[in-house]
Short mmCIF file of C-alpha atoms in Angstrom, two decimals:
data_model
loop_
_atom_site.label_atom_id
_atom_site.label_comp_id
_atom_site.label_asym_id
_atom_site.label_seq_id
_atom_site.Cartn_x
_atom_site.Cartn_y
_atom_site.Cartn_z
CA MET A 843 0.00 0.01 -0.04
CA GLY A 844 2.93 2.30 0.56
CA ASP A 845 1.12 4.32 3.29
CA VAL A 846 2.03 5.31 6.85
CA LEU A 847 -0.34 5.31 9.82
CA ALA A 848 1.04 6.95 12.98
CA GLY A 849 -0.47 6.07 16.34
CA ILE A 850 0.44 6.26 20.06
CA HIS A 851 3.77 4.48 20.77
CA ALA A 852 4.06 3.06 17.22
CA THR A 853 3.87 3.80 13.47
CA TRP A 854 2.73 1.28 10.86
CA GLU A 855 4.32 1.47 7.40
CA PHE A 856 2.42 -0.59 4.85
CA ASP A 857 4.25 -2.34 2.01
CA THR A 858 3.03 -4.62 -0.78
CA ASP A 859 3.49 -7.83 1.25
CA SER A 860 4.06 -6.75 4.85
CA VAL A 861 3.63 -4.02 7.44
CA LEU A 862 6.67 -2.56 9.20
CA ILE A 863 5.86 -1.67 12.83
CA ARG A 864 8.24 0.96 14.26
CA PHE A 865 7.97 1.48 17.99
CA GLU A 866 8.67 4.85 19.54
CA ARG A 867 11.32 5.30 22.20
CA GLY A 868 10.05 7.41 25.08
CA ILE A 869 9.37 7.40 28.77
CA ARG A 870 5.69 6.40 28.25
CA THR A 871 6.40 3.72 25.68
CA PRO A 872 6.33 0.14 27.11
CA LYS A 873 9.83 -1.19 27.63
CA LEU A 874 9.02 -4.25 25.50
CA PHE A 875 8.34 -1.98 22.52
CA GLN A 876 11.57 -0.13 23.02
CA SER A 877 13.39 -3.44 23.22
CA LEU A 878 11.84 -4.69 19.95
CA ARG A 879 12.43 -1.36 18.13
CA GLU A 880 10.74 -2.49 14.91
CA ARG A 881 9.15 -5.64 13.47
CA ARG A 882 8.22 -6.54 9.94
CA ILE A 883 5.00 -8.53 9.86
CA PRO A 884 4.13 -10.27 6.55
CA TYR A 885 0.44 -10.22 5.74
CA ALA A 886 0.67 -14.00 5.47
CA ALA A 887 1.34 -14.03 9.22
CA LEU A 888 -2.05 -12.45 10.03
CA SER A 889 -5.38 -14.19 10.61
CA SER A 890 -7.66 -11.13 10.97
CA VAL A 891 -7.86 -7.43 11.66
CA THR A 892 -10.08 -5.69 14.25
CA LEU A 893 -11.00 -2.13 15.11
CA THR A 894 -12.44 -1.52 18.51
CA PRO A 895 -13.05 1.46 20.89
CA GLY A 896 -10.16 2.13 23.25
CA LYS A 897 -9.74 4.01 26.51
CA ARG A 898 -9.81 7.78 26.87
CA SER A 899 -11.17 8.72 23.46
CA THR A 900 -9.06 6.32 21.40
CA VAL A 901 -9.61 3.48 18.96
CA VAL A 902 -7.49 0.34 18.68
CA LEU A 903 -6.46 -1.15 15.33
CA ARG A 904 -5.25 -4.69 15.94
CA ALA A 905 -3.72 -7.18 13.58
CA VAL A 906 -4.36 -10.67 14.89
CA PRO A 907 -1.42 -13.03 14.22
CA ARG A 908 -1.96 -16.59 12.99
CA PRO A 909 -1.14 -19.30 15.57
CA GLY A 910 2.41 -20.47 15.07
CA ALA A 911 3.45 -17.49 12.91
CA ASP A 912 5.35 -15.33 15.46
CA PRO A 913 7.90 -16.78 17.91
CA LEU A 914 7.37 -13.88 20.25
CA VAL A 915 3.63 -14.55 20.51
CA GLU A 916 4.19 -18.27 20.84
CA ALA A 917 6.70 -17.81 23.64
CA ALA A 918 4.38 -15.35 25.47
CA ALA A 919 1.50 -17.87 25.29
CA GLY A 920 -1.16 -15.29 26.06
CA GLN A 921 0.59 -13.80 29.12
CA LEU A 922 1.28 -10.31 27.74
CA LYS A 923 -0.69 -7.44 29.17
CA GLU A 924 -2.90 -5.59 26.69
CA GLY A 925 -0.79 -2.49 26.70
CA CYS A 926 2.29 -4.53 25.71
CA ASP A 927 0.66 -6.28 22.76
CA PRO A 928 2.89 -5.37 19.79
CA TYR A 929 0.02 -5.96 17.34
CA ARG A 930 -2.12 -3.17 18.70
CA LEU A 931 -2.02 0.38 17.31
CA VAL A 932 -3.80 2.95 19.47
CA LEU A 933 -5.09 6.07 17.71
CA PRO A 934 -7.07 9.16 18.69
CA ALA A 935 -10.80 8.65 18.28
CA GLU A 936 -10.97 11.40 15.58
CA ARG A 937 -8.89 9.12 13.35
CA GLU A 938 -11.40 6.28 13.50
CA VAL A 939 -12.50 6.72 9.91
CA LEU A 940 -8.93 6.55 8.68
CA ALA A 941 -8.22 3.49 10.89
CA GLU A 942 -11.29 1.77 9.48
CA TYR A 943 -10.02 2.40 5.96
CA TYR A 944 -6.65 0.77 6.72
CA ALA A 945 -8.41 -2.10 8.53
CA ASP A 946 -10.35 -2.78 5.31
CA GLU A 947 -7.14 -2.54 3.28
CA LEU A 948 -5.44 -5.09 5.49
CA ARG A 949 -8.42 -7.48 5.45
CA ALA A 950 -8.36 -7.39 1.64
CA LEU A 951 -4.73 -8.58 1.67
CA LEU A 952 -5.26 -11.61 3.96
CA ASP A 953 -4.77 -15.03 2.50
CA PRO A 954 -7.81 -17.35 2.26
CA ALA A 955 -5.96 -19.79 4.53
CA SER A 956 -5.31 -17.06 7.13
CA ASP A 957 -7.48 -18.74 9.77
CA GLU A 958 -5.29 -21.83 9.73
CA PRO A 959 -2.17 -22.23 11.94
CA ALA A 960 1.12 -21.46 10.20
CA ASP A 961 3.45 -24.40 9.54
CA ARG A 962 6.54 -22.29 10.29
CA PHE A 963 7.46 -19.01 11.84
CA LEU A 964 6.76 -16.14 9.39
CA VAL A 965 7.85 -13.26 11.67
CA ALA A 966 11.54 -12.87 12.50
CA ALA A 967 12.60 -13.40 16.10
CA PRO A 968 14.84 -10.91 17.97
CA GLU A 969 18.49 -11.50 17.04
CA ALA A 970 21.20 -13.02 19.22
CA PRO A 971 23.47 -12.46 21.10
CA MET A 972 21.21 -11.78 24.04
CA ASN A 973 21.41 -11.96 27.82
CA PHE A 974 19.52 -11.05 30.97
CA LYS A 975 20.02 -11.29 34.72
CA ALA A 976 17.72 -13.75 36.46
CA TYR A 977 17.14 -14.09 40.18
CA ASP A 978 19.41 -17.14 40.50
CA GLY A 979 21.86 -16.48 37.75
CA ARG A 980 22.61 -14.93 34.33
CA ALA A 981 21.27 -16.34 31.04
CA SER A 982 22.97 -15.75 27.68
CA PHE A 983 22.28 -16.91 24.16
CA ASP A 984 24.72 -16.61 21.23
CA GLY A 985 22.46 -18.09 18.55
CA GLU A 986 23.64 -21.67 19.03
CA ARG A 987 24.04 -22.17 22.75
CA ILE A 988 22.18 -21.12 25.90
CA SER A 989 24.29 -20.65 29.01
CA PHE A 990 23.22 -20.32 32.68
CA ARG A 991 25.77 -18.95 35.16
CA TRP A 992 24.57 -19.32 38.75
CA SER A 993 24.49 -16.53 41.29
CA TRP A 994 25.98 -17.01 44.80
CA THR A 995 22.97 -15.30 46.45
CA GLY A 996 20.05 -16.75 44.48
CA ALA A 997 20.83 -20.20 43.14
CA SER A 998 19.62 -23.31 44.97
CA SER A 999 22.10 -25.92 46.30
CA ALA A 1000 20.83 -28.28 43.58
CA LYS A 1001 21.92 -25.82 40.87
CA TRP A 1002 25.25 -25.18 42.50
CA LYS A 1003 25.86 -28.93 42.70
CA ALA A 1004 25.01 -29.30 38.99
CA GLY A 1005 27.32 -26.40 38.11
CA ASP A 1006 26.98 -23.75 35.38
CA GLN A 1007 25.07 -25.05 32.40
CA THR A 1008 25.39 -24.83 28.59
CA PHE A 1009 22.75 -26.22 26.23
CA ARG A 1010 22.97 -26.63 22.46
CA VAL A 1011 19.87 -25.48 20.58
CA SER A 1012 19.95 -28.83 18.71
CA GLU A 1013 19.37 -30.61 22.09
CA LEU A 1014 16.15 -28.78 22.80
CA ALA A 1015 12.49 -29.49 21.96
CA GLY A 1016 11.19 -26.13 23.17
CA ILE A 1017 10.99 -23.65 26.00
CA VAL A 1018 8.51 -22.54 28.67
CA TRP A 1019 8.34 -18.86 29.60
CA ARG A 1020 6.30 -17.87 32.61
CA SER A 1021 5.96 -14.11 32.90
CA PRO A 1022 7.90 -12.39 35.63
CA GLU A 1023 4.73 -10.35 36.24
CA ALA A 1024 3.05 -13.53 37.57
CA LEU A 1025 4.01 -15.47 40.67
CA ASP A 1026 6.95 -17.82 40.34
CA GLY A 1027 8.03 -16.68 36.88
CA TYR A 1028 10.79 -18.52 35.13
CA LEU A 1029 12.41 -19.53 31.82
CA ARG A 1030 12.74 -23.32 31.33
CA LEU A 1031 14.36 -25.25 28.57
CA LEU A 1032 12.74 -28.50 27.40
CA PRO A 1033 14.93 -31.35 26.15
CA ARG A 1034 14.58 -33.77 23.30
CA ALA A 1035 15.92 -36.76 25.25
CA ALA A 1036 14.97 -38.08 28.68
CA ALA A 1037 18.36 -39.32 29.89
CA PRO A 1038 19.91 -36.96 32.48
CA VAL A 1039 23.51 -35.89 31.98
CA ASP A 1040 26.07 -33.45 33.33
CA HIS A 1041 26.22 -30.57 30.85
CA ARG A 1042 29.77 -29.74 31.88
CA THR A 1043 30.79 -32.94 29.99
CA GLY A 1044 28.25 -32.69 27.12
CA GLY A 1045 25.64 -35.18 25.99
CA SER A 1046 21.83 -35.09 25.88
CA LEU A 1047 19.55 -33.30 28.36
CA GLY A 1048 17.79 -34.47 31.45
CA ASP A 1049 14.13 -35.28 31.99
CA LEU A 1050 12.34 -31.92 32.28
CA HIS A 1051 8.69 -30.88 32.30
CA GLY A 1052 6.61 -27.77 32.75
CA PRO A 1053 3.62 -27.79 35.10
CA GLY A 1054 1.26 -30.53 34.01
CA GLY A 1055 3.60 -31.83 31.36
CA SER A 1056 5.89 -29.96 28.97
CA VAL A 1057 4.90 -28.71 25.56
CA ASP A 1058 7.28 -28.56 22.62
CA VAL A 1059 7.30 -26.10 19.73
CA ASP A 1060 4.97 -28.32 17.70
CA GLY A 1061 2.35 -28.51 20.43
CA GLY A 1062 3.15 -32.06 21.63
CA THR A 1063 5.41 -33.49 24.31
CA PRO A 1064 9.20 -33.69 23.79
CA ASP A 1065 10.46 -36.98 22.30
CA GLY A 1066 11.07 -39.59 24.95
CA VAL A 1067 9.47 -37.57 27.74
CA PRO A 1068 6.08 -38.71 29.07
CA ALA A 1069 3.63 -35.87 29.73
CA GLY A 1070 2.85 -35.21 33.38
CA ALA A 1071 5.87 -37.15 34.78
CA PRO A 1072 7.00 -35.89 38.22
CA THR A 1073 9.90 -33.42 38.26
CA ALA A 1074 11.67 -30.93 40.43
CA GLY A 1075 10.48 -27.37 40.40
CA PRO A 1076 12.29 -24.73 38.31
CA ASP A 1077 14.18 -23.60 41.45
CA GLN A 1078 15.87 -27.03 41.53
CA ASP A 1079 16.12 -27.54 37.78
CA PRO A 1080 19.52 -26.71 36.20
CA ALA A 1081 17.74 -26.16 32.85
CA ALA A 1082 15.73 -23.22 34.29
CA VAL A 1083 16.31 -19.77 35.67
CA LEU A 1084 13.99 -17.96 38.02
CA PHE A 1085 12.53 -14.50 37.67
CA GLY A 1086 11.77 -12.08 40.51
CA LEU A 1087 11.33 -8.41 41.36
CA GLY A 1088 13.62 -6.68 38.88
CA TYR A 1089 14.98 -9.97 37.59
CA GLY A 1090 14.17 -11.34 34.10
CA PRO A 1091 11.82 -8.46 33.18
CA VAL A 1092 9.44 -8.99 30.26
CA HIS A 1093 11.32 -6.73 27.84
CA GLU A 1094 14.55 -8.76 28.38
CA SER A 1095 13.44 -12.36 29.03
CA LEU A 1096 10.60 -12.61 26.44
CA PRO A 1097 12.67 -11.57 23.39
CA PHE A 1098 15.33 -13.98 24.72
CA ALA A 1099 12.77 -16.82 24.89
CA ALA A 1100 11.43 -16.02 21.40
CA ALA A 1101 14.96 -16.03 19.91
CA VAL A 1102 15.66 -19.44 21.54
CA LEU A 1103 12.31 -20.83 20.36
CA GLU A 1104 12.90 -19.70 16.79
CA SER A 1105 16.35 -21.33 16.76
CA VAL A 1106 14.94 -24.55 18.17
CA ARG A 1107 12.20 -24.69 15.50
CA ARG A 1108 14.78 -24.01 12.78
CA THR A 1109 16.81 -27.07 13.84
CA GLN A 1110 13.79 -29.35 13.43
CA PRO A 1111 12.68 -30.94 10.17
CA ALA A 1112 10.56 -28.59 8.06
CA PRO A 1113 6.91 -29.69 7.36
CA ALA A 1114 6.21 -30.84 3.83
CA ALA A 1115 3.33 -28.41 3.43
CA SER A 1116 3.92 -25.53 1.07
CA ALA A 1117 4.34 -22.02 2.45
CA PRO A 1118 1.29 -19.77 2.34
CA ALA A 1119 1.05 -17.11 -0.32
CA LEU A 1120 1.86 -13.58 0.74
CA VAL A 1121 -1.06 -11.86 -0.94
CA ASN A 1122 -4.19 -12.80 -2.81
CA ALA A 1123 -3.79 -13.38 -6.51
CA GLY A 1124 -6.18 -12.74 -9.34
CA ARG A 1125 -8.66 -9.96 -10.03
CA ARG A 1126 -10.78 -8.37 -7.33
CA ASP A 1127 -14.54 -8.16 -7.02
CA PRO A 1128 -15.72 -4.97 -8.87
CA ALA A 1129 -18.31 -4.31 -6.14
CA ASP A 1130 -15.55 -4.42 -3.47
CA ILE A 1131 -13.39 -2.03 -5.53
CA ALA A 1132 -16.28 0.37 -5.98
CA GLU A 1133 -17.04 0.34 -2.26
CA ARG A 1134 -13.38 1.07 -1.37
CA ILE A 1135 -13.20 3.96 -3.88
CA HIS A 1136 -16.36 5.36 -2.35
CA HIS A 1137 -14.79 5.08 1.11
CA LEU A 1138 -11.62 6.71 -0.19
CA GLY A 1139 -13.64 9.58 -1.54
CA GLU A 1140 -15.17 10.14 1.88
CA LEU A 1141 -11.73 10.29 3.45
CA HIS A 1142 -10.68 12.80 0.75
CA GLN A 1143 -13.68 15.01 1.38
CA ALA A 1144 -13.00 14.90 5.15
CA GLY A 1145 -9.47 16.11 4.53
CA LEU A 1146 -7.86 12.93 5.82
CA VAL A 1147 -6.32 12.09 2.41
CA THR A 1148 -4.58 14.62 0.17
CA ASP A 1149 -5.39 15.18 -3.48
CA ALA A 1150 -2.26 13.35 -4.58
CA GLU A 1151 -2.93 10.40 -2.26
CA TYR A 1152 -6.53 10.17 -3.45
CA THR A 1153 -5.55 10.15 -7.12
CA ALA A 1154 -2.75 7.59 -6.63
CA LYS A 1155 -4.86 5.25 -4.49
CA LYS A 1156 -7.87 5.48 -6.81
CA ALA A 1157 -5.70 4.61 -9.79
CA GLN A 1158 -4.25 1.66 -7.86
CA LEU A 1159 -7.68 0.33 -7.02
CA LEU A 1160 -8.92 0.71 -10.60
CA ALA A 1161 -5.84 -1.18 -11.85
CA GLU A 1162 -7.01 -4.17 -9.75
CA LEU A 1163 -10.18 -4.63 -11.79
#
């Protein structure tokens, strides 16, 4: 589309096959947004678009990601607060008509299979190297290995006995991130194999589970690990680090978890299914084009679209017939 829509804390720049979300850097901007800086979201990664009333005379334009398309969303697993949702664009209420126009534009670009889960990540994860300070140690990720270095003041005796840990991405089946804004937050690595081993000497990982059974990146249980088997808590598990007040904050630990998750998925065999198309192909419904031109004219008359923008966009729409 080649247009720009500026909102509160973020700006959306629309391209032919994706939207680039640039987050502002300011004292009122959520720290997660500042950490992410910008994200390019292919239209193929979206399932729907909504426009709803917001708080304090605002409207909220939200692009809903497809399940399995974004490693950040998958790692968060629904734990992000509404104000930290990177797919929300908050705008003043007087821009509702303009927001509705862009919502319609986005809906027209969604793939017919957009309501189906993605067979691979379509949105890029934050890039390594990354690190953060947890309550009981320090976690670092270089793109291939995750390292935990225990703290004298916070680590349990079980972790000290196990020693500092290093895990290869290829050894993992997934991760579990429990938000530090909840009680007992932590980051836990899930292994492919069930045989325990001392990571100071190498080998496969130990038998680990999240609460009620671990979940891998494909939605099942890790190979060789029975769901629901008893396990030590994350405070005793050398493949987990604990969060706490000021330790492992969302803007540091969640991008870390997403980067690890994307790397783990990349090491696994790719599904045989073909990748979804980026945009719809073929000619558009003339009635739909006419409706959108009429809507564009209303925006032009209201002064929300310049003469040049109106002429260019109308020509673009007519060319789709």
